[in-house]
Short mmCIF file of C-alpha atoms in Angstrom, two decimals:
data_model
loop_
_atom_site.label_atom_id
_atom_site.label_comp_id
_atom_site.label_asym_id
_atom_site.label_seq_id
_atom_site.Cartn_x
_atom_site.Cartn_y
_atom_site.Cartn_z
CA UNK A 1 0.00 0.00 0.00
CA UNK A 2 1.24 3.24 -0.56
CA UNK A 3 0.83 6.70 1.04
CA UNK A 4 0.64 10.42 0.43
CA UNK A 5 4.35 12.39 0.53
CA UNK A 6 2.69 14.55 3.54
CA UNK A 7 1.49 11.32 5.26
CA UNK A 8 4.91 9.85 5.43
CA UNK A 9 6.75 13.01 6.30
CA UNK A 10 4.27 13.16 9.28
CA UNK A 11 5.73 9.48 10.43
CA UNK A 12 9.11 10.03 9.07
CA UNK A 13 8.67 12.97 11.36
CA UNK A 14 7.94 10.92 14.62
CA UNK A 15 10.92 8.60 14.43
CA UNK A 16 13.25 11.81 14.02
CA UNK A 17 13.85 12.65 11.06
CA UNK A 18 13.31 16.46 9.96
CA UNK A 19 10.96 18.03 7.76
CA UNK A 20 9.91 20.96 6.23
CA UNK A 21 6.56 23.22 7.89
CA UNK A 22 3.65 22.14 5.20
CA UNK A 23 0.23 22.03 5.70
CA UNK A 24 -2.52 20.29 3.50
CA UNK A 25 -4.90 21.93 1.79
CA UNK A 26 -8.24 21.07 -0.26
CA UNK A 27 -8.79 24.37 -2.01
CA UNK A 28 -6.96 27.23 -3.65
CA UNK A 29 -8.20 29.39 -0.81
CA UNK A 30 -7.26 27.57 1.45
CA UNK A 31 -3.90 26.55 0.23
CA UNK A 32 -3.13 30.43 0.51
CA UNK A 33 -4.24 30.24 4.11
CA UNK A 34 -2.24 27.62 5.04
CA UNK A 35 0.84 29.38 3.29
CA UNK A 36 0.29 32.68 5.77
CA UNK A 37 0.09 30.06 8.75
CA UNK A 38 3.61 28.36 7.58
CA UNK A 39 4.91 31.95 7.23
CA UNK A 40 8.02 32.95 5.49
CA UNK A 41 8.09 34.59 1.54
CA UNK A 42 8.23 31.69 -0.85
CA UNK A 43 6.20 28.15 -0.53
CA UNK A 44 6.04 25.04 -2.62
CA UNK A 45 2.67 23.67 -3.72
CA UNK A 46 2.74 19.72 -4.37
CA UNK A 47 0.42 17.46 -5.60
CA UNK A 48 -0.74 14.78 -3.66
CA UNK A 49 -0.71 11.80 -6.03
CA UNK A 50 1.06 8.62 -5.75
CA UNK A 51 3.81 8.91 -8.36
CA UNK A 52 7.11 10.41 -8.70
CA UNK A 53 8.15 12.10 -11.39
CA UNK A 54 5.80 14.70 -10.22
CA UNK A 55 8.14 17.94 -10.97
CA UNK A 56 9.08 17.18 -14.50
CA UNK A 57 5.10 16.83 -15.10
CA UNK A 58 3.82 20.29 -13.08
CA UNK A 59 2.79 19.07 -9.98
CA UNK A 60 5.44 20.80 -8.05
CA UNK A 61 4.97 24.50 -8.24
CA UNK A 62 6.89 27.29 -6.62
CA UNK A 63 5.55 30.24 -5.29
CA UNK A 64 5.86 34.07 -3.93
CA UNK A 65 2.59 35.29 -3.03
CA UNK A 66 -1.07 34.45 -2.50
CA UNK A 67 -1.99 34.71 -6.33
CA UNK A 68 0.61 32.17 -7.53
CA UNK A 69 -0.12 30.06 -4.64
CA UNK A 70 -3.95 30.37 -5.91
CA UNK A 71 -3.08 29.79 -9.53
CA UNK A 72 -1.07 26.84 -8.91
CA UNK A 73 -3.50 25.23 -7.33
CA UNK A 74 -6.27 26.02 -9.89
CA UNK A 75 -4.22 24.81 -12.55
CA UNK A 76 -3.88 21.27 -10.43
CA UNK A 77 -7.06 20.93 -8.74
CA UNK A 78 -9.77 18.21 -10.72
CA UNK A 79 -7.02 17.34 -12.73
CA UNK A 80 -4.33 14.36 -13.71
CA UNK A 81 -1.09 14.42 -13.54
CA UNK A 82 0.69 12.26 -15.84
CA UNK A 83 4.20 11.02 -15.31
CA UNK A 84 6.45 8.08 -16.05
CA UNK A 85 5.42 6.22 -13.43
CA UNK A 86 1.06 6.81 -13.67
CA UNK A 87 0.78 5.62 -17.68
CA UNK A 88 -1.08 7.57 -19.90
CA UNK A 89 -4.10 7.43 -17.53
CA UNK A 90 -2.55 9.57 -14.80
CA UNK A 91 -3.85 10.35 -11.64
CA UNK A 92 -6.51 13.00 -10.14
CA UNK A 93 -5.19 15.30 -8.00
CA UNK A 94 -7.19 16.25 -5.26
CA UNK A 95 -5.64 17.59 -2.56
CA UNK A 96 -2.08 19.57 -2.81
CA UNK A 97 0.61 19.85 0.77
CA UNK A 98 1.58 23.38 1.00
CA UNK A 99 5.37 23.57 2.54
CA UNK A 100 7.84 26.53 3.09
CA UNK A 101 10.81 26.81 0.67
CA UNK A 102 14.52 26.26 2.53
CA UNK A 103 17.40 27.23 1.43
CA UNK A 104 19.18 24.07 -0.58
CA UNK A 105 23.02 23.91 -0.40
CA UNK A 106 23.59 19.83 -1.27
CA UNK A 107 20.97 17.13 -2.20
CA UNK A 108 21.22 13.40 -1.08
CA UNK A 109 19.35 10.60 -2.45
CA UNK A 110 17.89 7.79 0.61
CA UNK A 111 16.14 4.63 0.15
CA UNK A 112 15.84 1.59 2.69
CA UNK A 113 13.95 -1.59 0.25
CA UNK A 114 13.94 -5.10 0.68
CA UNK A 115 16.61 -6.81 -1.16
CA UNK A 116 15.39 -10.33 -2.06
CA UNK A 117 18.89 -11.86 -2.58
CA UNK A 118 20.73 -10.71 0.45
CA UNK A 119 17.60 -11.17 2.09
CA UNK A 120 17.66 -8.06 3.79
CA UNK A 121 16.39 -4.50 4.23
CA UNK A 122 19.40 -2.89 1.93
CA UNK A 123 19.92 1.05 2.70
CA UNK A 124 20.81 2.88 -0.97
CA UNK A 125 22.09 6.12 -0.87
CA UNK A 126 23.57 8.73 -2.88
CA UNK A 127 25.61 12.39 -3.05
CA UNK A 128 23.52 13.39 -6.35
CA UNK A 129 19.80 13.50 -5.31
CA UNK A 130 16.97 15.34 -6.42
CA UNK A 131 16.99 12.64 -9.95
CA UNK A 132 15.55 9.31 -9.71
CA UNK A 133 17.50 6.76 -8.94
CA UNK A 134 17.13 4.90 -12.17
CA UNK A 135 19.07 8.23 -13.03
CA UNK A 136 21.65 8.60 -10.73
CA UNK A 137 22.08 4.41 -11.64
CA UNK A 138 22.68 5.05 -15.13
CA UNK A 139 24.42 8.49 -14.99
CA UNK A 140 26.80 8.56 -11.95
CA UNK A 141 27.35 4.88 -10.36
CA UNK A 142 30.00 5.53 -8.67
CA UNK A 143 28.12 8.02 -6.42
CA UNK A 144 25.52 4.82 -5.04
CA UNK A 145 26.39 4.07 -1.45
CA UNK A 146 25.03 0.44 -0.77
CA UNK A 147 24.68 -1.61 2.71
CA UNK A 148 22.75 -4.09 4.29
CA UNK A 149 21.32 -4.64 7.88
CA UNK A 150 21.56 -7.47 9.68
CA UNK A 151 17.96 -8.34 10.73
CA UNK A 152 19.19 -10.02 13.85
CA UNK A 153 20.48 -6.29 15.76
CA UNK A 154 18.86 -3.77 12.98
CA UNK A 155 20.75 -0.61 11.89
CA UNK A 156 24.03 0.09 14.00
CA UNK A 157 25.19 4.17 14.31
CA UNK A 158 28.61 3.03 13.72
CA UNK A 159 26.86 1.80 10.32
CA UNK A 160 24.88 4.50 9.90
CA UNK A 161 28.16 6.93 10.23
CA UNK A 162 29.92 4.64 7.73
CA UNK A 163 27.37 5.45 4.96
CA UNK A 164 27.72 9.28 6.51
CA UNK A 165 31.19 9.32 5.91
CA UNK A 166 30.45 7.59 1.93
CA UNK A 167 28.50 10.15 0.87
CA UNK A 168 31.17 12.92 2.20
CA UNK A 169 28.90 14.51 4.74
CA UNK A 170 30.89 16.86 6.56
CA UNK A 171 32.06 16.41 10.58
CA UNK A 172 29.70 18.78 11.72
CA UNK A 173 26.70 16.99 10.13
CA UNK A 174 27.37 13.22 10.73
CA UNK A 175 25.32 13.45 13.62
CA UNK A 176 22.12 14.39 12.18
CA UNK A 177 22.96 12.11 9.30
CA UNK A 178 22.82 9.41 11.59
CA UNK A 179 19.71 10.44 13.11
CA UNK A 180 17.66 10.66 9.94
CA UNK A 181 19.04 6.98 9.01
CA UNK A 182 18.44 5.34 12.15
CA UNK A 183 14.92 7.31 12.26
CA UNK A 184 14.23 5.65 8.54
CA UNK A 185 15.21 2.43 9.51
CA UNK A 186 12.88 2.02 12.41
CA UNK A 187 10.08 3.21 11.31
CA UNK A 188 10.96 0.63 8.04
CA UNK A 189 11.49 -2.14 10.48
CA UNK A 190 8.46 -1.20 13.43
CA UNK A 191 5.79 -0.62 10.36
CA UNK A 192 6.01 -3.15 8.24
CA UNK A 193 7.43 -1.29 5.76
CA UNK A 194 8.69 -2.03 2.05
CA UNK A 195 10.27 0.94 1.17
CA UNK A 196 10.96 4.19 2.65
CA UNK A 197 12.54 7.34 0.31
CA UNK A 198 13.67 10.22 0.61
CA UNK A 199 14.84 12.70 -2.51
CA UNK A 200 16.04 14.56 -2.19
CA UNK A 201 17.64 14.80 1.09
CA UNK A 202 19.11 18.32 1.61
CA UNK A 203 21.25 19.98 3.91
CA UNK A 204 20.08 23.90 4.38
CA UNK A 205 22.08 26.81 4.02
CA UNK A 206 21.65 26.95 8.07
CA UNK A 207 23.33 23.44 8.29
CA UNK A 208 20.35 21.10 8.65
CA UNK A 209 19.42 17.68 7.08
CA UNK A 210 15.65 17.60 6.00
CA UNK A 211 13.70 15.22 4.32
CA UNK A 212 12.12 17.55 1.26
CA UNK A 213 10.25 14.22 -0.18
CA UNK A 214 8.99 10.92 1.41
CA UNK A 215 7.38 7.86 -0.33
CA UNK A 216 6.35 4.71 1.84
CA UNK A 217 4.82 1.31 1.34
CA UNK A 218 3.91 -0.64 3.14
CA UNK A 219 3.41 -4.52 2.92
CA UNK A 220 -0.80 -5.50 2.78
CA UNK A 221 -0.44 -8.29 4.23
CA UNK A 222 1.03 -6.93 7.82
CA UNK A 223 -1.91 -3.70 7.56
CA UNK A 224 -3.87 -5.81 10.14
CA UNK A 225 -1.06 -4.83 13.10
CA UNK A 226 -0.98 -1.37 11.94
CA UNK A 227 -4.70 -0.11 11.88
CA UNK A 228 -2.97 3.84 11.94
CA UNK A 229 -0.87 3.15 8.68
CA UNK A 230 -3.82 1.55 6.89
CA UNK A 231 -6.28 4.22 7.44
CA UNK A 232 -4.28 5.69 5.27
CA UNK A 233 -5.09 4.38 2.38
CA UNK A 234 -6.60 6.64 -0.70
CA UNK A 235 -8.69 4.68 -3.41
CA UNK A 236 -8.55 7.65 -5.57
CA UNK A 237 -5.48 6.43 -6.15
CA UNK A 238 -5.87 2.59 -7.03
CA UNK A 239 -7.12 1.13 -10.35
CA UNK A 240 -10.53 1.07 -9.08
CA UNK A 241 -11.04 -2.77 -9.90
CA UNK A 242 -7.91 -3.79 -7.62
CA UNK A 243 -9.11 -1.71 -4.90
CA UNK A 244 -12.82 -3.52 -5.30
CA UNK A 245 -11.47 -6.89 -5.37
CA UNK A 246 -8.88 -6.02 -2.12
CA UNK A 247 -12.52 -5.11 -0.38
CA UNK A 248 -13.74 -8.52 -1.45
CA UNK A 249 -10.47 -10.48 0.08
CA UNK A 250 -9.08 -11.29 -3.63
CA UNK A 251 -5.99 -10.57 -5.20
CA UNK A 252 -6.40 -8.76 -8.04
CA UNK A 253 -4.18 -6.94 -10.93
CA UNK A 254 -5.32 -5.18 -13.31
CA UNK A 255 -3.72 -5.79 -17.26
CA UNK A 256 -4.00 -4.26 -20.59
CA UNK A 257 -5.22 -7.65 -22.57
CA UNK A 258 -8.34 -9.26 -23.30
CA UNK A 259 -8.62 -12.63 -21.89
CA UNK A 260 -9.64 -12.44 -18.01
CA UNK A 261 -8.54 -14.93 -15.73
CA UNK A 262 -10.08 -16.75 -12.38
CA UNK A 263 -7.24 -18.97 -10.79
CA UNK A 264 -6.49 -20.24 -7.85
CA UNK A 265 -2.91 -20.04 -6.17
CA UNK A 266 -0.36 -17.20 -7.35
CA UNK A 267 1.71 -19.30 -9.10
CA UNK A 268 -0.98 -20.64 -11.14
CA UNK A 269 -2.13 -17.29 -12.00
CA UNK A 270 1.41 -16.41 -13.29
CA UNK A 271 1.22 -20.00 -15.36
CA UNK A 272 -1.72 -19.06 -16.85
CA UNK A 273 -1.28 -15.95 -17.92
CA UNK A 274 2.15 -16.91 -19.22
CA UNK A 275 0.66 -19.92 -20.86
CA UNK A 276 -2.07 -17.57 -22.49
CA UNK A 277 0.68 -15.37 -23.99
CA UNK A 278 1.93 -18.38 -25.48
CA UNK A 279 -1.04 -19.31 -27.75
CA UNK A 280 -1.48 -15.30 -28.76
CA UNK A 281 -3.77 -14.08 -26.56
CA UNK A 282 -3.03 -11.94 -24.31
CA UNK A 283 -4.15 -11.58 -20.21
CA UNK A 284 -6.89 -8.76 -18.99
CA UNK A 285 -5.89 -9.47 -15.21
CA UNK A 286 -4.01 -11.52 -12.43
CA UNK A 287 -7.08 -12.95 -9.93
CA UNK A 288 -6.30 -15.10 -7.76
CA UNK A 289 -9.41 -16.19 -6.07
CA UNK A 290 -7.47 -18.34 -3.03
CA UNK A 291 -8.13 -21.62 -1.41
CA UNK A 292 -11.58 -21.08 -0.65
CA UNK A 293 -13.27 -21.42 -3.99
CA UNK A 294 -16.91 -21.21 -2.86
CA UNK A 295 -20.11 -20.38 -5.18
CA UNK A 296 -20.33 -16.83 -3.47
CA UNK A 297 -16.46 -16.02 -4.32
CA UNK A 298 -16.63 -17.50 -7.71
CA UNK A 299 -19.37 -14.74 -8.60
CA UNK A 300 -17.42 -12.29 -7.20
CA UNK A 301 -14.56 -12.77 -8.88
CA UNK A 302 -16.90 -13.14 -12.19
CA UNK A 303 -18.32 -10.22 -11.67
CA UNK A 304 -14.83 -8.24 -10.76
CA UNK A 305 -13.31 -9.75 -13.94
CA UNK A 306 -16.63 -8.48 -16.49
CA UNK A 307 -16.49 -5.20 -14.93
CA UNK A 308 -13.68 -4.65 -17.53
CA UNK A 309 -15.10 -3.89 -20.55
CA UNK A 310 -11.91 -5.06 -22.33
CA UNK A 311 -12.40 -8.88 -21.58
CA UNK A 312 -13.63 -10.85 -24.45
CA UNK A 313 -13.21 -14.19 -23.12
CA UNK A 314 -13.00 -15.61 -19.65
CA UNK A 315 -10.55 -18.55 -18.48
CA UNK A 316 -11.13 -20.15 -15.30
CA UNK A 317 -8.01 -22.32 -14.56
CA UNK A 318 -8.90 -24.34 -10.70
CA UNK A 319 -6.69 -27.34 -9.46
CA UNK A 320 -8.30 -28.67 -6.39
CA UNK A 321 -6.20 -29.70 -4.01
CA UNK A 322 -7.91 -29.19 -0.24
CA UNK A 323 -11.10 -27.71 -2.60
CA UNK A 324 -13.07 -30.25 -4.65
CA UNK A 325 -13.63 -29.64 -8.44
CA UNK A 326 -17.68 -30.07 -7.47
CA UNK A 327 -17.74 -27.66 -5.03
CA UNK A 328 -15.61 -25.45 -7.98
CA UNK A 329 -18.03 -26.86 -10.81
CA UNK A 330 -20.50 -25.80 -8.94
CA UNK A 331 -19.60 -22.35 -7.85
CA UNK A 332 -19.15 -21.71 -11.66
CA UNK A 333 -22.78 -22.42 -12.72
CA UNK A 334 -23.97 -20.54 -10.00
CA UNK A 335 -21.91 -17.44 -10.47
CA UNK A 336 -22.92 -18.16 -14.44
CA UNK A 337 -26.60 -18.09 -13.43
CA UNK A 338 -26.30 -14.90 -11.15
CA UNK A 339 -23.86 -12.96 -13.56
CA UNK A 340 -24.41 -11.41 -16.89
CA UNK A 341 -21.44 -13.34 -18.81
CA UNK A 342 -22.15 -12.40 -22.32
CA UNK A 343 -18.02 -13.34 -23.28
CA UNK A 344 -16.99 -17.38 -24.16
CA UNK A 345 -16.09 -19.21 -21.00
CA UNK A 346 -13.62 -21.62 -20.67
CA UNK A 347 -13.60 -23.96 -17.13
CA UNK A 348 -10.19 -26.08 -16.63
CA UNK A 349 -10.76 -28.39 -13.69
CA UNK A 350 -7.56 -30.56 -12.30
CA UNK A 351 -7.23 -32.57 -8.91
CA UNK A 352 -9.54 -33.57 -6.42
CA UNK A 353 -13.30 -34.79 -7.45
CA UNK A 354 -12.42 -33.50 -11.22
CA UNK A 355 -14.89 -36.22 -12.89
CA UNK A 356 -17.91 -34.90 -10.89
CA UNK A 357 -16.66 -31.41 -11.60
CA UNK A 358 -16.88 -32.22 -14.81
CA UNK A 359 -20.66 -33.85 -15.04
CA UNK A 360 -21.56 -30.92 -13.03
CA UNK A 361 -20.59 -28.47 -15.56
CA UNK A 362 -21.91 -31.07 -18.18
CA UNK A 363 -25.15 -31.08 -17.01
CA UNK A 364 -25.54 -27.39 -16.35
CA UNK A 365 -26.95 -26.70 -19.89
CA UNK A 366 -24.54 -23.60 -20.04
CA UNK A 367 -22.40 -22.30 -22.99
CA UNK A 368 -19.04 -23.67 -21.17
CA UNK A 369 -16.47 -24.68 -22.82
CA UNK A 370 -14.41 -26.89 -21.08
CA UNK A 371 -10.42 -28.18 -21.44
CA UNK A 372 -8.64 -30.98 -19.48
CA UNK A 373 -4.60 -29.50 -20.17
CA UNK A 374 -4.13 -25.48 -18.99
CA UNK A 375 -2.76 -25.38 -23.00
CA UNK A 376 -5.62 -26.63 -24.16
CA UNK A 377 -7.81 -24.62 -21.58
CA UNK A 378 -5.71 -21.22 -23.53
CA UNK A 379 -5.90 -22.45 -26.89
CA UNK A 380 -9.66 -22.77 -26.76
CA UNK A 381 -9.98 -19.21 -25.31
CA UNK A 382 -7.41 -17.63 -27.89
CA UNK A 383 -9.45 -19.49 -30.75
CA UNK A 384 -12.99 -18.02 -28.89
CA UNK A 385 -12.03 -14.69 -28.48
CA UNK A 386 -10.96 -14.63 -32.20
CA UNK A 387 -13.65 -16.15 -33.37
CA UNK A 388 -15.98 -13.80 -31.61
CA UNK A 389 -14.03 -11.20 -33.08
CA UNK A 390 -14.14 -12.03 -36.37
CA UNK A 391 -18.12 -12.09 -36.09
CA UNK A 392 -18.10 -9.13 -34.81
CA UNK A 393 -16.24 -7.86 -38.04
CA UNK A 394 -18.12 -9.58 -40.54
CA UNK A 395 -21.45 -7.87 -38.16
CA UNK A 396 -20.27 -4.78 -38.98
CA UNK A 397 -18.84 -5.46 -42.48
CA UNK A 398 -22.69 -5.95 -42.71
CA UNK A 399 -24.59 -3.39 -41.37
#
């Protein structure tokens, strides 16, 4: 899940680690307001979406009075920012974090992520923030600082003043250095976190460190010991469908083909959409309904997948281990009764009861078309979306 930049400054700032004054605001009148509250003579409006990339596309504005601060806001408010990171969709921008300008003499990147070969949380930092990392990567290696925690004793200061002393942070600063890292690193570690990140990272012309940008995320599955972090969550800023199907308790992501997909089990999922890609098609989602393949989650997920109006064909793909393929079979001509599926449906049943799955969907009287092999199972729906949309050319070649 992630967060707002204001929301994680405001529990970067509880574990110690500086940040600018800001306020939120909903309006352009009251963005203004909030700028005469945070005081000072020049401000920075911000968008509030969840993307970087935000400067390059206008959702970081300067300003120097009331009327800029106003115009800026107009000029963001209702609409979408698009950046590298949003697609071509973007996203709405509906609130903007008003925050006093500070004087900027050097700019550090800071990022704590999970590294999955090491196996543990893996601080990367750099001397050349304010650029993406993907940037500073590609443009200035050299410059990346690296290091790993042990999980067994956490972040050490005499580890957190060796990555001080990389990045050339001068004697007089080390200290606060150390204090923003070890402030990162526990609220990464006490959260549940999966990334924490921070660019740029400045030090002021009045010889402070401050976190001018924060991103979080944090992992789904640990929300339910952190009830404060996940009333955080915006849905104006999820794919709409994912954030209905996390409501329902399935996992659900959302793609850009035409072929949805019910499975059970992630890895099966990934099969099947791999396996789909294989005889041409190409996959409208990842679903992956769970163990618990009852009649009442079946529709759900059938009614999740037809909400997009890009899926022309749906594959079910079940093996049954602890479920039965009847109890499956079943759910499927229920959901097929109490949904309107107007696409070709393919079932694939595999494992335990499969025979009686397979008289149950026999019997049913329902379009299904059904596949013992998951290649058959994707052949059949490559060859019925095609053929449905070759009727539907030779319908309009008609008319």
């Amino acid at each position: 899940m992630d967060i707002h930049e204001y929301q994680a400054k405001e529990i970067l700032s509880g574990f110690g680690v500086e940040v600018p004054p800001g306020a939120l605001a909903y309006s352009p009148e009251q963005a203004a307001y909030r700028a005469r509250e945070i005081g000072g003579d020049r401000w920075i409006v911000k968008a509030q979406v969840h993307a970087g990339g935000r400067g390059k596309a206008g959702g970081v504005k300067m300003c120097e009075d009331d009327h800029a601060i106003q115009k800026a806001c107009e000029d963001m408010f209702g609409q979408k920012l698009v950046t590298h990171q949003t697609g071509p969709e973007g996203k709405g921008i509906y609130r903007v974090y008003v925050e006093g300008a500070v004087p900027i003499e050097h700019e550090f990147y800071l990022g704590f992520v999970m590294d999955r070969s090491s196996q543990r949380v893996m601080i990367v930092a750099s001397a050349e923030g304010g650029m993406e990392i993907e940037e500073i990567s590609a443009e200035k290696p050299d410059s990346i600082v690296r290091s790993t925690v042990e999980p067994a004793v956490g972040l050490q200061e005499f580890q957190a003043r060796e990555i001080a002393f990389a990045l050339g942070v001068e004697a007089g600063l080390v200290s606060q250095m150390v204090r923003t890292l070890m402030g990162c690193y526990r609220a990464f570690s006490e959260l549940d976190a999966t990334m924490v990140e921070i660019n740029p990272l400045v030090v002021t012309g009045d010889d402070r460190i401050i976190a001018l940008d924060a991103k979080m995320t944090f992992d789904d599955n640990a929300l339910f010991r952190h009830p404060q972090v996940a009333e955080l969550r915006d849905k104006s800023q999820e794919d709409p469908r994912e954030s209905r199907a996390a409501d329902r308790g399935l996992s659900y992501v959302g793609l850009d083909g035409n072929i949805g997909c019910i499975v059970n089990g992630a890895g099966l999922a990934m099969a099947t959409m791999d396996t789909i890609m294989l005889a041409g098609g190409q996959p409208a989602n990842f679903l992956d309904i769970g163990g618990g393949a009852t009649p009442e989650r079946v529709a759900k997920a059938f009614r999740l997948v037809m909400s997009d109006k890009n899926v022309q064909a749906v594959l079910v793909n079940i093996f049954a281990g602890i479920n039965r393929c009847d109890w499956v079979a079943e759910g499927v001509v229920q959901a097929l009764k109490e949904v309107q599926v107007d696409v070709p449906v393919i079932v694939r049943l595999a494992g335990t009861n499969v025979e009686e799955g397979q008289k149950i969907l026999a019997k049913s009287g329902l379009p299904i078309i059904r596949a013992n092999t998951l290649m058959e199972a994707a052949e059949r729906a490559v060859g019925a979306w095609r053929n449905d949309l070759s009727q539907a050319t030779r319908m309009r070649a008609v008319t």
